[in-house]
PDB file of C-alpha atoms in Angstrom:
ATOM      1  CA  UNK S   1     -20.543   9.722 -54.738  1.00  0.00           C
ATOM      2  CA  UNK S   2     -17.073  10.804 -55.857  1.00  0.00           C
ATOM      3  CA  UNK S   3     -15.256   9.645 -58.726  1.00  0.00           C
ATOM      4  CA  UNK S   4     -12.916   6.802 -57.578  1.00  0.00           C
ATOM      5  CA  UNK S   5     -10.099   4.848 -59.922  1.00  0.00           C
ATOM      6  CA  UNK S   6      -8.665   1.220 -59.357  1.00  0.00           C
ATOM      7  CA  UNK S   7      -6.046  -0.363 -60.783  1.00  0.00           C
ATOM      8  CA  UNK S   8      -4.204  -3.649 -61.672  1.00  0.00           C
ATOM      9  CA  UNK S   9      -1.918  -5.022 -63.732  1.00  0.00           C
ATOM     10  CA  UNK S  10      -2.499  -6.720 -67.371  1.00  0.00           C
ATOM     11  CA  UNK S  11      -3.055 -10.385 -66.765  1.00  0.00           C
ATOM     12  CA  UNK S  12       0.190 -12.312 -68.713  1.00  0.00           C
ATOM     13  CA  UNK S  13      -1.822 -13.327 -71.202  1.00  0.00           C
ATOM     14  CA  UNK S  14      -2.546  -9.811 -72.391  1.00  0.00           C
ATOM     15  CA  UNK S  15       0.468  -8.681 -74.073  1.00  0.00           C
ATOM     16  CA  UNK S  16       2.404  -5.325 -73.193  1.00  0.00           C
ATOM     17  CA  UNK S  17       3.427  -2.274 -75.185  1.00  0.00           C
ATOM     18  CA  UNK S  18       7.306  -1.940 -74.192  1.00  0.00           C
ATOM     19  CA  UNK S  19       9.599  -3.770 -72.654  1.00  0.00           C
ATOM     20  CA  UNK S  20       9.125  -2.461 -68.905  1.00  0.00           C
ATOM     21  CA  UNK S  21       6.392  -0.780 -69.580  1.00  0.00           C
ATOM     22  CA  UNK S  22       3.596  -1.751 -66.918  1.00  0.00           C
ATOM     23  CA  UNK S  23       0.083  -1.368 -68.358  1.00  0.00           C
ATOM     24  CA  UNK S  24      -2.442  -1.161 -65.638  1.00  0.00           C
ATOM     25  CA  UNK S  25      -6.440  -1.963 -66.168  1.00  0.00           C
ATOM     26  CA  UNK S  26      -8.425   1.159 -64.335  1.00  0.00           C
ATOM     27  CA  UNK S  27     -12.151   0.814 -63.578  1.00  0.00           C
ATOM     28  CA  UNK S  28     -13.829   3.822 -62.802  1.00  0.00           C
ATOM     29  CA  UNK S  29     -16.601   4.341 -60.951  1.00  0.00           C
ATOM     30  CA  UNK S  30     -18.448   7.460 -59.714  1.00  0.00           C
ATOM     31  CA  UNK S  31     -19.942  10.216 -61.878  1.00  0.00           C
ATOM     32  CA  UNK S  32     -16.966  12.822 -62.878  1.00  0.00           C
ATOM     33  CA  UNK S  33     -17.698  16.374 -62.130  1.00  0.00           C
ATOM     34  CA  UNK S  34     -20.687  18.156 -64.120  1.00  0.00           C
ATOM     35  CA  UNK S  35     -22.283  14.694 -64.928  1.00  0.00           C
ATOM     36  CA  UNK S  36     -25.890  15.296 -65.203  1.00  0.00           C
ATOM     37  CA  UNK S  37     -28.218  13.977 -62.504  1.00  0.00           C
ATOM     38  CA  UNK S  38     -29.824  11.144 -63.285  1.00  0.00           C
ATOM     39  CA  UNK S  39     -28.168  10.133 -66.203  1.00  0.00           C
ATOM     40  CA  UNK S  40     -27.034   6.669 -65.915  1.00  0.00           C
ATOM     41  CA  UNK S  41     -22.579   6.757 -64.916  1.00  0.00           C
ATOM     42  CA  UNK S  42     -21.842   2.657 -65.067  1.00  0.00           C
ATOM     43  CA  UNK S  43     -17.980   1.604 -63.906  1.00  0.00           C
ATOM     44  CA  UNK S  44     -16.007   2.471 -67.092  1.00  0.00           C
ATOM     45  CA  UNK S  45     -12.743   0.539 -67.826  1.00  0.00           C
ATOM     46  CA  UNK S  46      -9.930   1.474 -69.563  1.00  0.00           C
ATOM     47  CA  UNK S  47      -6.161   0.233 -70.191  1.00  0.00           C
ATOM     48  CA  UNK S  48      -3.294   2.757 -69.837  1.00  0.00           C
ATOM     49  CA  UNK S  49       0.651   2.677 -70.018  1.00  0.00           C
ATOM     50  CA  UNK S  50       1.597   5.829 -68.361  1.00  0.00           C
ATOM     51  CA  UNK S  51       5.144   5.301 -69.687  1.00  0.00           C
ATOM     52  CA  UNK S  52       3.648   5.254 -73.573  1.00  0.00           C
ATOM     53  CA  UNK S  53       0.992   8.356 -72.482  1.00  0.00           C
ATOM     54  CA  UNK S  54      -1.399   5.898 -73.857  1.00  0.00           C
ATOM     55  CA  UNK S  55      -4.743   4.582 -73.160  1.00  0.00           C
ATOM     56  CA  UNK S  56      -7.783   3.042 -75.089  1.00  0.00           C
ATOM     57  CA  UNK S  57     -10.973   4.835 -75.236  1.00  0.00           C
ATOM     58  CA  UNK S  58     -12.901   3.709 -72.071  1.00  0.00           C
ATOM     59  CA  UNK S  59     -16.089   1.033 -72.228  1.00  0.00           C
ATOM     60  CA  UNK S  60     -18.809   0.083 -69.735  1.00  0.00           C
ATOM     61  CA  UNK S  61     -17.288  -2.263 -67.209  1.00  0.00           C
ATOM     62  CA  UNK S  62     -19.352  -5.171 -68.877  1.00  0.00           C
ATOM     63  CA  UNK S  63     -17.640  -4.699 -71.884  1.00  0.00           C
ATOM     64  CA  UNK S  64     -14.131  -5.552 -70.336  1.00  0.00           C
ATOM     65  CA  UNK S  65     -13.346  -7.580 -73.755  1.00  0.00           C
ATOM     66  CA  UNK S  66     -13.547  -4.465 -75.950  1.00  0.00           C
ATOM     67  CA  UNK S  67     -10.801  -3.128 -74.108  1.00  0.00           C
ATOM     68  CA  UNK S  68      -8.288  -5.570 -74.243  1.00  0.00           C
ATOM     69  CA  UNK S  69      -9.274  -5.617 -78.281  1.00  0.00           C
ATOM     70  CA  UNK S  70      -8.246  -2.138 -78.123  1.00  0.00           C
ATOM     71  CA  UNK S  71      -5.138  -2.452 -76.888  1.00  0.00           C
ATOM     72  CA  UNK S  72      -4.119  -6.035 -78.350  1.00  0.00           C
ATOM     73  CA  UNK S  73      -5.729  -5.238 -81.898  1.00  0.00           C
ATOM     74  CA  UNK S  74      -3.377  -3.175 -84.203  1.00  0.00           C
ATOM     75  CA  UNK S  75      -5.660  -1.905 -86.775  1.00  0.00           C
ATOM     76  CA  UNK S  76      -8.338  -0.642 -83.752  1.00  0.00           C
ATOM     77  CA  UNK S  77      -4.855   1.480 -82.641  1.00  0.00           C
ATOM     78  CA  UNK S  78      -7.236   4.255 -83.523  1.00  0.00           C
ATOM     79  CA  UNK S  79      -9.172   3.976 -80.775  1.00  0.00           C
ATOM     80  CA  UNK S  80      -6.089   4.693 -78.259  1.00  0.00           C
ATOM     81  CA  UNK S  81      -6.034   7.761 -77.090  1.00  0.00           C
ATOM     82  CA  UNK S  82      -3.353   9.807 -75.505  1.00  0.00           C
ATOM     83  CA  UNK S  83      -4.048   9.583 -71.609  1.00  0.00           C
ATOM     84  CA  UNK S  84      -4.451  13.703 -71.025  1.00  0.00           C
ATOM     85  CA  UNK S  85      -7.631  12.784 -73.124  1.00  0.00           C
ATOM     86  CA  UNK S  86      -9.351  10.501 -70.934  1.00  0.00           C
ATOM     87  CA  UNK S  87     -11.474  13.200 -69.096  1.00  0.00           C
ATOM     88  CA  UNK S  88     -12.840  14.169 -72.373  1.00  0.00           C
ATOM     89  CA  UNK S  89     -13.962  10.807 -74.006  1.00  0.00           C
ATOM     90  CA  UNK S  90     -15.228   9.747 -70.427  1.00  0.00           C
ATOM     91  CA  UNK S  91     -17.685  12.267 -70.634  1.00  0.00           C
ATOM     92  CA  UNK S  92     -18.532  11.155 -74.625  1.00  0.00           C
ATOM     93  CA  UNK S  93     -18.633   7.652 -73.260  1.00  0.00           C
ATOM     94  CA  UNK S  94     -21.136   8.462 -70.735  1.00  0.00           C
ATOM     95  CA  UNK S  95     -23.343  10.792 -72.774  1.00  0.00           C
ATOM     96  CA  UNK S  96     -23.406   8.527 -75.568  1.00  0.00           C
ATOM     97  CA  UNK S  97     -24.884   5.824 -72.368  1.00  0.00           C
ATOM     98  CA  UNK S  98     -27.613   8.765 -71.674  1.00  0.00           C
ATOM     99  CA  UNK S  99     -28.436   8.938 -75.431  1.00  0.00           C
ATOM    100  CA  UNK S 100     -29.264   5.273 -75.666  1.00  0.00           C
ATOM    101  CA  UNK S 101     -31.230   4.738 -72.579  1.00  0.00           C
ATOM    102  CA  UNK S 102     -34.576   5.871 -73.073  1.00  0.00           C
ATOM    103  CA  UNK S 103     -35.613   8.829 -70.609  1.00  0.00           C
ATOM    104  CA  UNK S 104     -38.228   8.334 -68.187  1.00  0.00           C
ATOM    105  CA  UNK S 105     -40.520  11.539 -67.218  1.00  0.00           C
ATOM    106  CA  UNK S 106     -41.182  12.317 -63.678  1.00  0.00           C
ATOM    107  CA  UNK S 107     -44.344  13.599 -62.984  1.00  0.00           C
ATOM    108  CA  UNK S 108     -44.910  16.617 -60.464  1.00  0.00           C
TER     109      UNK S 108
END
């Protein structure tokens, strides 16, 4: 499967960054390139403003809450990264997944 990106707007209740800006929740779902086989690759979600270059730290798809905490929160501001970093801490995000689920050994 490819790696494939939706988006849609912040609900009203969530607040925004700038006036006009247009923050957009992203799900992504897929394994990016050089993801190892299987490994587990869960939809991640994120929240971006591409007019602030900024974007939290992405999260398993079940953990939709942390991400709006990211963004609303201002002392977890750390955990906002700029959005030419995303690649990166997908990757961390889904190796740190792979660390935590216990490996199963195939027999030959």
């Amino acid at each position: 499967m490819t790696m494939r990106q939706t988006s849609r707007p912040l609900p009203p209740s969530v607040p925004l960054c700038g006036h006009g800006h247009h923050p957009q929740i992203v799900t992504t779902e897929g394994a990016p390139t050089g993801h190892r086989l299987g490994t587990p690759c869960p939809p991640l979600l994120h929240i971006e403003c591409y007019r602030c270059g900024v974007a939290t730290r992405p999260v398993p798809l079940k953990k939709a809450a942390l991400a709006e905490l990211r963004w609303t929160d201002p002392s977890l501001s750390h955990l906002r990264i700029p959005i030419s970093h995303l690649a990166r801490h997908r990757g961390e995000v889904l190796a740190e997944l792979a660390a935590e689920t216990p490996s199963t050994l195939i027999a030959a």
